[in-house]
PDB file of N, CA and C in Angstrom:
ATOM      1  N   UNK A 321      23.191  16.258 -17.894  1.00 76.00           N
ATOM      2  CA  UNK A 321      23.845  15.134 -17.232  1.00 76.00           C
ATOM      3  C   UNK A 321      25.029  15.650 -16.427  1.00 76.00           C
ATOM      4  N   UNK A 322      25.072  15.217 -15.123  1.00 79.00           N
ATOM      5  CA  UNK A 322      26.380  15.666 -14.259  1.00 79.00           C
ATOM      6  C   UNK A 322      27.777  15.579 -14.929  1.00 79.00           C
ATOM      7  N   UNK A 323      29.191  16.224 -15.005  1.00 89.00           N
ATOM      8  CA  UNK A 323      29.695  15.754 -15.570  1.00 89.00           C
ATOM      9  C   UNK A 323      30.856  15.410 -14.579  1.00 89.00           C
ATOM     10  N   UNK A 324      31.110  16.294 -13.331  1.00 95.00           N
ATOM     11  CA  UNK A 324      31.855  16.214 -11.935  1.00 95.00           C
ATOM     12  C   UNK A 324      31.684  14.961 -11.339  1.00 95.00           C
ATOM     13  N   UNK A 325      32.638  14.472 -10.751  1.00 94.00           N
ATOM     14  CA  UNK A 325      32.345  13.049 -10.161  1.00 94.00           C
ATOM     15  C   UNK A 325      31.426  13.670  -8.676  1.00 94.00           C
ATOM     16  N   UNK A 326      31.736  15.114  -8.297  1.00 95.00           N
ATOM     17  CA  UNK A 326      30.841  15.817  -7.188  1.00 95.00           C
ATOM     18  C   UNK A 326      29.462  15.233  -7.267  1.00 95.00           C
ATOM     19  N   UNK A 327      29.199  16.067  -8.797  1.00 94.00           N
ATOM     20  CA  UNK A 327      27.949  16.177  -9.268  1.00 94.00           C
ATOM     21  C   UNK A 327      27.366  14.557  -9.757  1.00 94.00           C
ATOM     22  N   UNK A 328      27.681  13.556 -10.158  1.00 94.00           N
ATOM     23  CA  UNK A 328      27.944  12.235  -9.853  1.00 94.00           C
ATOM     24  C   UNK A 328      26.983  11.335  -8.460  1.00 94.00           C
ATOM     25  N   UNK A 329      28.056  12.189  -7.845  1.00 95.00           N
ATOM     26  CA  UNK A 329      27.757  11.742  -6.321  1.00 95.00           C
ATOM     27  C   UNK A 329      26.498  12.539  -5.905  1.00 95.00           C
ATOM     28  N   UNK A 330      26.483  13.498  -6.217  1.00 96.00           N
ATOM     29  CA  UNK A 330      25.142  13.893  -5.321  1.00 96.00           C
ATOM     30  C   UNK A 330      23.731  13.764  -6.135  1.00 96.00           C
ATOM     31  N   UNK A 331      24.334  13.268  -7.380  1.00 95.00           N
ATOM     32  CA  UNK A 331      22.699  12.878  -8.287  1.00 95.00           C
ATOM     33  C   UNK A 331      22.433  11.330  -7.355  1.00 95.00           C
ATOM     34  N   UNK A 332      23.640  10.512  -7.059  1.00 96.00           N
ATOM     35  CA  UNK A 332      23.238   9.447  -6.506  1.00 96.00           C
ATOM     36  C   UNK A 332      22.871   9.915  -5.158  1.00 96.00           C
ATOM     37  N   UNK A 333      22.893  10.692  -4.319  1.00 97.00           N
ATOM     38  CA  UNK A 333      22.441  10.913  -2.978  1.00 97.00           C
ATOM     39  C   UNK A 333      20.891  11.260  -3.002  1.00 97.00           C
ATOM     40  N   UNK A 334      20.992  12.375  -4.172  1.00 97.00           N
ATOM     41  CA  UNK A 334      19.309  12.460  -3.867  1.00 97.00           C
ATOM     42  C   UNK A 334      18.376  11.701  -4.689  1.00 97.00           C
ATOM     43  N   UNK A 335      18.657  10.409  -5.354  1.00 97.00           N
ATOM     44  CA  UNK A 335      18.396   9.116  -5.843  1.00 97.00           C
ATOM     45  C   UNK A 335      17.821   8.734  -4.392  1.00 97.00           C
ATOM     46  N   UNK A 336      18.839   7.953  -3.313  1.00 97.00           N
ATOM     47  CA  UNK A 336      18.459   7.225  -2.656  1.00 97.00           C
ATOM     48  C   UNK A 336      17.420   7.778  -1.719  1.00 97.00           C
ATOM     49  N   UNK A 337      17.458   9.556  -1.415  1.00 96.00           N
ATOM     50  CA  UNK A 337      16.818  10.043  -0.024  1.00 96.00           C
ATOM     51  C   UNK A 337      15.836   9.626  -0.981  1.00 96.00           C
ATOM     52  N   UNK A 338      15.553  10.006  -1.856  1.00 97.00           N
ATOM     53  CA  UNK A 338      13.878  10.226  -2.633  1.00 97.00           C
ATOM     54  C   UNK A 338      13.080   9.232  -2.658  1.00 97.00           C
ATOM     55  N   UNK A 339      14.104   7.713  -2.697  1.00 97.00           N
ATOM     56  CA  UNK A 339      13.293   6.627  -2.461  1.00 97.00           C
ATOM     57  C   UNK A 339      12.523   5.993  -1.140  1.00 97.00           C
ATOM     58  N   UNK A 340      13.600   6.876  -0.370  1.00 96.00           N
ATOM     59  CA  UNK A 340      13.595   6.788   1.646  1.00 96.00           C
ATOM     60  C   UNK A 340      12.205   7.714   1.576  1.00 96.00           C
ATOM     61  N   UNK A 341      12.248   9.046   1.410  1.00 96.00           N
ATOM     62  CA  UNK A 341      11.079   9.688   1.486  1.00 96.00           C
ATOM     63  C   UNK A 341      10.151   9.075   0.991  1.00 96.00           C
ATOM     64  N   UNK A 342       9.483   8.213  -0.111  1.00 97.00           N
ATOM     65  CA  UNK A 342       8.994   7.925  -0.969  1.00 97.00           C
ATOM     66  C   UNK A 342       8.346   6.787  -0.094  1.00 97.00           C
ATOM     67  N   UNK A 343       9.499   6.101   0.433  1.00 97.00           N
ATOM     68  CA  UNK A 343       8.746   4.855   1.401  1.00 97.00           C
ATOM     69  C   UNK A 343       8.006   5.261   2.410  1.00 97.00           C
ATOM     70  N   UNK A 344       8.687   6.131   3.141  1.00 96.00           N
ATOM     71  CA  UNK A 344       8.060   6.960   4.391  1.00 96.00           C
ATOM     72  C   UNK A 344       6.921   7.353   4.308  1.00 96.00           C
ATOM     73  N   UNK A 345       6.716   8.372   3.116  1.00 96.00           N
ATOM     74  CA  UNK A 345       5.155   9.250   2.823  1.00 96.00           C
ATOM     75  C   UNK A 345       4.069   7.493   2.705  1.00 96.00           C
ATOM     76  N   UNK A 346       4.798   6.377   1.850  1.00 97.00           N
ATOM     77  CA  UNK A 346       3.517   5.492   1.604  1.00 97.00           C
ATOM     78  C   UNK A 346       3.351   4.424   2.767  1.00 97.00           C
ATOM     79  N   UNK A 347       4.388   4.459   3.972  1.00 96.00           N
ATOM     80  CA  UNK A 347       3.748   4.028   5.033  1.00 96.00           C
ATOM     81  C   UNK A 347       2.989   4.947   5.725  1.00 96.00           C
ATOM     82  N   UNK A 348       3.101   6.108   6.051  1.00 97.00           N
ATOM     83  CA  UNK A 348       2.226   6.966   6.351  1.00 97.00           C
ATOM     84  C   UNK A 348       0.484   6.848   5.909  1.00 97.00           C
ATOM     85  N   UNK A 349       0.744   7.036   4.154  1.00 97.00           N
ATOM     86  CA  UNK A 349      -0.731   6.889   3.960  1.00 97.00           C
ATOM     87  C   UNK A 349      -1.218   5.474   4.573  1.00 97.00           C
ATOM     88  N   UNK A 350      -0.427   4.466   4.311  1.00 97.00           N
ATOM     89  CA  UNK A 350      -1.066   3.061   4.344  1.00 97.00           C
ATOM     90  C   UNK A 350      -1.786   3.382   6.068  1.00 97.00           C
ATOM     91  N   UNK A 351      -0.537   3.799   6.953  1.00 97.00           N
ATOM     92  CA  UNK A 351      -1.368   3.693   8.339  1.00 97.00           C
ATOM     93  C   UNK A 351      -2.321   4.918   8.327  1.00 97.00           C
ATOM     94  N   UNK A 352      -2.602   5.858   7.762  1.00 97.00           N
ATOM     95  CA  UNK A 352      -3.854   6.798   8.161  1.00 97.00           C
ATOM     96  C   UNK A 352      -5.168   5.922   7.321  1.00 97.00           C
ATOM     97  N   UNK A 353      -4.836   5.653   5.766  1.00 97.00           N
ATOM     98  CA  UNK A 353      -5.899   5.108   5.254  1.00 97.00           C
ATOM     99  C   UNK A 353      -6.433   3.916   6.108  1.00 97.00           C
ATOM    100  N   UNK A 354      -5.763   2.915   7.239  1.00 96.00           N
ATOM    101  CA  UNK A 354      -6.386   2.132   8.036  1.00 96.00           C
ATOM    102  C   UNK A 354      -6.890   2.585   9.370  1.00 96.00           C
ATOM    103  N   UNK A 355      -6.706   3.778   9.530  1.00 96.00           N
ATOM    104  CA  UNK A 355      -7.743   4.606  10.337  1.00 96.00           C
ATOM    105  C   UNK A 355      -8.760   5.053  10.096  1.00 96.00           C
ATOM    106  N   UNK A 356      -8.627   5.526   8.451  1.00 96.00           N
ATOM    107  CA  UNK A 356      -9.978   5.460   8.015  1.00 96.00           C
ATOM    108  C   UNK A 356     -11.201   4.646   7.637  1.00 96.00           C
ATOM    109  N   UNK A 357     -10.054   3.532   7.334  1.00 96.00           N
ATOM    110  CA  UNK A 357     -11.173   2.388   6.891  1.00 96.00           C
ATOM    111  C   UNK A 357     -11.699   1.742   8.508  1.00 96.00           C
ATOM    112  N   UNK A 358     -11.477   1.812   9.428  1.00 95.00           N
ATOM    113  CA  UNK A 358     -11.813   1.675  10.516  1.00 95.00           C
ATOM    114  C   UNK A 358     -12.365   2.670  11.368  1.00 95.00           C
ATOM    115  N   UNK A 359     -13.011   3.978  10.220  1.00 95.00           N
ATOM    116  CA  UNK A 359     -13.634   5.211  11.095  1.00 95.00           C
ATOM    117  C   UNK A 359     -14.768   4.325  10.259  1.00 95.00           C
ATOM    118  N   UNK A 360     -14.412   3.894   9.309  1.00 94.00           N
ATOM    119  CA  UNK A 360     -15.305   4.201   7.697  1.00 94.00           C
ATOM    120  C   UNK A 360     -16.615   2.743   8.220  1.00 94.00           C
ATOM    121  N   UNK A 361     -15.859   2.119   9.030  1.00 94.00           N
ATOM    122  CA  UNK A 361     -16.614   0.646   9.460  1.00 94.00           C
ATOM    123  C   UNK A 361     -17.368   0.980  10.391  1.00 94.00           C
ATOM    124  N   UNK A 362     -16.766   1.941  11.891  1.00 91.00           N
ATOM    125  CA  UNK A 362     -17.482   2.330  12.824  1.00 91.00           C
ATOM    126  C   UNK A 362     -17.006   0.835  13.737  1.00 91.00           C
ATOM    127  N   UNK A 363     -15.610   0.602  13.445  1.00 91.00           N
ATOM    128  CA  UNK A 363     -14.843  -0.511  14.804  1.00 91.00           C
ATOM    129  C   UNK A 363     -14.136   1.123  15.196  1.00 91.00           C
ATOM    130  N   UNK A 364     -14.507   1.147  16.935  1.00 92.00           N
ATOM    131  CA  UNK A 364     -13.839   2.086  17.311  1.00 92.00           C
ATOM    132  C   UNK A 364     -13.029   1.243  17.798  1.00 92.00           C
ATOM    133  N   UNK A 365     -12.699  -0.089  17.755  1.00 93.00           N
ATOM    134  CA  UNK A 365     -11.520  -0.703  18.640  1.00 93.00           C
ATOM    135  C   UNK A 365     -10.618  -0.930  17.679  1.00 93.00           C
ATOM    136  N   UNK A 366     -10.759  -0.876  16.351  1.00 94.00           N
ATOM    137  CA  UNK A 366      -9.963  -1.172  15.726  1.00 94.00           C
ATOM    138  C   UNK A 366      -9.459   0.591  15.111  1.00 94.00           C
ATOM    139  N   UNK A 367     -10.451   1.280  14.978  1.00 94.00           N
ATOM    140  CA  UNK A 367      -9.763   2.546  14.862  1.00 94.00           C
ATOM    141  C   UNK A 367      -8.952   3.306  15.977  1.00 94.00           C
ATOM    142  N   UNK A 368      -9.323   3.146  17.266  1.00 95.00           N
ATOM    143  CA  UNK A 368      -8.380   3.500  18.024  1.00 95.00           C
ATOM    144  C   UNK A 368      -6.785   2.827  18.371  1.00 95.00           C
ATOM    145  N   UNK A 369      -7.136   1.557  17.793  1.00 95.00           N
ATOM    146  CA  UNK A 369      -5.575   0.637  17.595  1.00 95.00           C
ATOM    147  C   UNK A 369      -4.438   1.307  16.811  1.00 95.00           C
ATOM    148  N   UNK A 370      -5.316   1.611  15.622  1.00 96.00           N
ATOM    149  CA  UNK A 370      -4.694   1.984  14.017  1.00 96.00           C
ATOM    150  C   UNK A 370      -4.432   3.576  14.814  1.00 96.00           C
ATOM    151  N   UNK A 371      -5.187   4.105  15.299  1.00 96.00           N
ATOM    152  CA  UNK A 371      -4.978   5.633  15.288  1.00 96.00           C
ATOM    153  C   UNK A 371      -3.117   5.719  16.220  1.00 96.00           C
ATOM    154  N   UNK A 372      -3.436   4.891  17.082  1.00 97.00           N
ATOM    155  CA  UNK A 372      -2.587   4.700  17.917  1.00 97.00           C
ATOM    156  C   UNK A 372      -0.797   4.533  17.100  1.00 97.00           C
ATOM    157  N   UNK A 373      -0.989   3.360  15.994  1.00 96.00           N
ATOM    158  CA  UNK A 373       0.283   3.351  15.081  1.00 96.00           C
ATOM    159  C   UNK A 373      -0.035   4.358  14.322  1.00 96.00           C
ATOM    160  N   UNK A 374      -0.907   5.116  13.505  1.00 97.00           N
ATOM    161  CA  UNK A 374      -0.122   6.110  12.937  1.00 97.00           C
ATOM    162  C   UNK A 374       0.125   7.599  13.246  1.00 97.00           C
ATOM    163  N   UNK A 375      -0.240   7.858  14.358  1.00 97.00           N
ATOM    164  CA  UNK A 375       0.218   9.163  15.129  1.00 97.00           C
ATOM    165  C   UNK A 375       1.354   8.798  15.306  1.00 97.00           C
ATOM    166  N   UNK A 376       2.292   8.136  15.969  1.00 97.00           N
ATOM    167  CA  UNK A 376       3.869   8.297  15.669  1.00 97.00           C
ATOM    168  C   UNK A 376       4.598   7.750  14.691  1.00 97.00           C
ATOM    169  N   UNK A 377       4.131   7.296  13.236  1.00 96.00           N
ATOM    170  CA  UNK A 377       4.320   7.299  12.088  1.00 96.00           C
ATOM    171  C   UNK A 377       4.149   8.755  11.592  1.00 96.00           C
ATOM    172  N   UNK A 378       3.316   9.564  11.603  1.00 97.00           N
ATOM    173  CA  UNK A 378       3.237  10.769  11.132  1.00 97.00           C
ATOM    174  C   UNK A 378       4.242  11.619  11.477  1.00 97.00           C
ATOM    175  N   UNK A 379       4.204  11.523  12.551  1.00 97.00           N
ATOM    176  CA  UNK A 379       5.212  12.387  13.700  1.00 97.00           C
ATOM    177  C   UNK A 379       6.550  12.211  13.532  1.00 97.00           C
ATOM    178  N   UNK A 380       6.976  10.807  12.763  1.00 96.00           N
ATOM    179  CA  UNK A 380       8.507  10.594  12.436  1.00 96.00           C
ATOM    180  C   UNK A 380       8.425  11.016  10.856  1.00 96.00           C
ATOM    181  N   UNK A 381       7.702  11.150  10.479  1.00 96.00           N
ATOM    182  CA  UNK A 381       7.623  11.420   8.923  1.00 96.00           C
ATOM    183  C   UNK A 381       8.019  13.029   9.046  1.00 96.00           C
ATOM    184  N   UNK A 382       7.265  13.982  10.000  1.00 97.00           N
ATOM    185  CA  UNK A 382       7.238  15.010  10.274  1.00 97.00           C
ATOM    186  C   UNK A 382       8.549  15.265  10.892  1.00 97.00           C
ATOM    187  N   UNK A 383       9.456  14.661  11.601  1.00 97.00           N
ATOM    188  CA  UNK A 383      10.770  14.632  11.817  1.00 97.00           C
ATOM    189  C   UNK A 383      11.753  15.000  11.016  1.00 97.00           C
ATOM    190  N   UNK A 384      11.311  13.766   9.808  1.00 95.00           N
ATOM    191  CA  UNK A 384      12.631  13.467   8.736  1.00 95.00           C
ATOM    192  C   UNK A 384      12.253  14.479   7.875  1.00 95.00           C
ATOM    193  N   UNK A 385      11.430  15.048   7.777  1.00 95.00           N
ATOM    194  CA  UNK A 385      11.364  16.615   6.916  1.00 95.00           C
ATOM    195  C   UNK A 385      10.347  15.589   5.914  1.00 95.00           C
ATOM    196  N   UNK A 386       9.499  14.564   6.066  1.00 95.00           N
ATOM    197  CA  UNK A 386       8.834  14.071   4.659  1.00 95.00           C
ATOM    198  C   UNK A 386       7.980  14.658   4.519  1.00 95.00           C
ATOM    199  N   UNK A 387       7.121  15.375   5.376  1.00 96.00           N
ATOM    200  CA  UNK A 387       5.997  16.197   5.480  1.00 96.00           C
ATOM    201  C   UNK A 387       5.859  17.221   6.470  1.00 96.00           C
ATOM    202  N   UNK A 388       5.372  18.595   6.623  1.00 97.00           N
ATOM    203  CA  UNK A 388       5.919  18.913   6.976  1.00 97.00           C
ATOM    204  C   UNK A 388       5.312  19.218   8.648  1.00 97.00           C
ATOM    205  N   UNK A 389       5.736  19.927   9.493  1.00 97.00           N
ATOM    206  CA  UNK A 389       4.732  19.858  10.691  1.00 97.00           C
ATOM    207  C   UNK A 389       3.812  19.723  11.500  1.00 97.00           C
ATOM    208  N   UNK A 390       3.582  20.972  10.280  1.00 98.00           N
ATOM    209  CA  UNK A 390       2.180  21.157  10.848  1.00 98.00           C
ATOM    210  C   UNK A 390       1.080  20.399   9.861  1.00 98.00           C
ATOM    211  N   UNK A 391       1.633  19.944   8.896  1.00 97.00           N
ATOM    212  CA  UNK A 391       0.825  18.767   8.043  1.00 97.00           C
ATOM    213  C   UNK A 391       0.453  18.123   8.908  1.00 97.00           C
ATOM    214  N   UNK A 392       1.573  16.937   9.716  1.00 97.00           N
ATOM    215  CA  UNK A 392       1.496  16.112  10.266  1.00 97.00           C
ATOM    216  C   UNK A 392       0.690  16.021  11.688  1.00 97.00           C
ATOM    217  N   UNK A 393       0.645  17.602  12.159  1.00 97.00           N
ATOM    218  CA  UNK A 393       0.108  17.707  13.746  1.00 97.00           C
ATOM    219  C   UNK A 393      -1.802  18.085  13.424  1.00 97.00           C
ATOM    220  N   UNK A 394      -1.782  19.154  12.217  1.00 98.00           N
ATOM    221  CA  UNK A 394      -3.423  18.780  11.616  1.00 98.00           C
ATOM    222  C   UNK A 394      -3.774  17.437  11.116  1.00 98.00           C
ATOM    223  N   UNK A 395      -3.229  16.861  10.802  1.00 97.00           N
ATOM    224  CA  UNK A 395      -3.436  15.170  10.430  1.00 97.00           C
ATOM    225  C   UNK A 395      -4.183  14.291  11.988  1.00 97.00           C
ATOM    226  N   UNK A 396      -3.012  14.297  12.271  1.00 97.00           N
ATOM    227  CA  UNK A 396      -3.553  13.605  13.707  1.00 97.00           C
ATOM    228  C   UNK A 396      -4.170  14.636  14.165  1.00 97.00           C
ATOM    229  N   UNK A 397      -4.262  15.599  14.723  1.00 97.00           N
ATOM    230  CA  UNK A 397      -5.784  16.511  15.315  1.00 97.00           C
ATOM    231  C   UNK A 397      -6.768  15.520  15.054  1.00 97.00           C
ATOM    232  N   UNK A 398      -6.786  16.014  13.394  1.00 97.00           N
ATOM    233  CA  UNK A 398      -8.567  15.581  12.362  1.00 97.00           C
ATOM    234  C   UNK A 398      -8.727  14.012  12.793  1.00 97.00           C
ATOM    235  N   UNK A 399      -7.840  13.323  12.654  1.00 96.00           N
ATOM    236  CA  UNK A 399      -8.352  11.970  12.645  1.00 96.00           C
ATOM    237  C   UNK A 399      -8.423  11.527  14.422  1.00 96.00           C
ATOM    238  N   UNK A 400      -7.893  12.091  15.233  1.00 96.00           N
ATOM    239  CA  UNK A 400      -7.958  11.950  16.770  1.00 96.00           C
ATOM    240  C   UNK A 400      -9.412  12.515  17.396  1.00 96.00           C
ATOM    241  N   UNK A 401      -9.905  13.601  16.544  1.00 96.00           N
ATOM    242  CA  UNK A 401     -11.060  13.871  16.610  1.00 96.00           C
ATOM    243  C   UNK A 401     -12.323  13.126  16.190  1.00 96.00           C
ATOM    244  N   UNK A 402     -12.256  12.393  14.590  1.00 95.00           N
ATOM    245  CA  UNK A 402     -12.909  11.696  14.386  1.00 95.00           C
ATOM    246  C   UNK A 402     -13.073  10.246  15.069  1.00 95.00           C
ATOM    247  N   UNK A 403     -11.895  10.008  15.645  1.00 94.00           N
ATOM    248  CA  UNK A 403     -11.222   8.495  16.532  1.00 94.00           C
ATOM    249  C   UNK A 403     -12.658   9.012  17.913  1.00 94.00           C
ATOM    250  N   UNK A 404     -12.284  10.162  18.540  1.00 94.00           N
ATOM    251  CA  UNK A 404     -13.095  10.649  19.807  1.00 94.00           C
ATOM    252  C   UNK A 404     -14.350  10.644  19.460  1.00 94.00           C
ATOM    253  N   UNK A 405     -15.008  11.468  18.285  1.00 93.00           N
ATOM    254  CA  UNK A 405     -16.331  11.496  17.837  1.00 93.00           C
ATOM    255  C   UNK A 405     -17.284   9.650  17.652  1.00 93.00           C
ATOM    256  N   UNK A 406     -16.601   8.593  17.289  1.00 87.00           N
ATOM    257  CA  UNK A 406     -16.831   7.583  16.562  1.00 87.00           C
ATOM    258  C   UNK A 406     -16.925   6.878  18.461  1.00 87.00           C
ATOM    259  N   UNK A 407     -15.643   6.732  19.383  1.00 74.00           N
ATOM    260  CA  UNK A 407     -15.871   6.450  20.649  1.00 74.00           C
ATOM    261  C   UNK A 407     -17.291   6.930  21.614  1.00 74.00           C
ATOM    262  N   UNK A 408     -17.216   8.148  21.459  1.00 72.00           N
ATOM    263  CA  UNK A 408     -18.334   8.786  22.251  1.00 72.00           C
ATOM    264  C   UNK A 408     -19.764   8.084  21.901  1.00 72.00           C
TER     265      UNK A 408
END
């Protein structure tokens, strides 16, 4: 247990980021998993909508350090590919 009011303070700091990250990573999944469920249907109008919000959901996730780059830039690749494959 901290016993510094320092140490105090920074158990409460990385309390709150963890919950910020925590939200971030599960809007992330929520918008890729609705790209999938809209690869998974074969609506390319609705998967190219969805693809559309979560490529710069990823990309700010990939910002704030929640994941990390190149996570985020193979993420959208794979699913921009499958978005193109499902259009064609």
């Amino acid at each position: 247990m901290a016993n510094t009011s320092s140490a105090k303070k920074a158990t409460r700091k990385i309390a709150r980021r963890a919950a910020i990250n925590k939200n971030r990573r599960s809007r992330v999944r929520t918008y890729v998993r609705k790209v999938e469920e809209a690869l998974a249907a074969g609506d390319k109008a609705a998967a190219l909508e969805a693809f559309k919000v979560a490529e710069p959901e990823l990309m700010r996730a990939a910002t704030k350090g929640v994941i990390h780059k190149n996570t985020a830039s193979r993420k959208v690749s794979r699913l921009a590919q499958r978005v193109k494959v499902l259009s064609a």
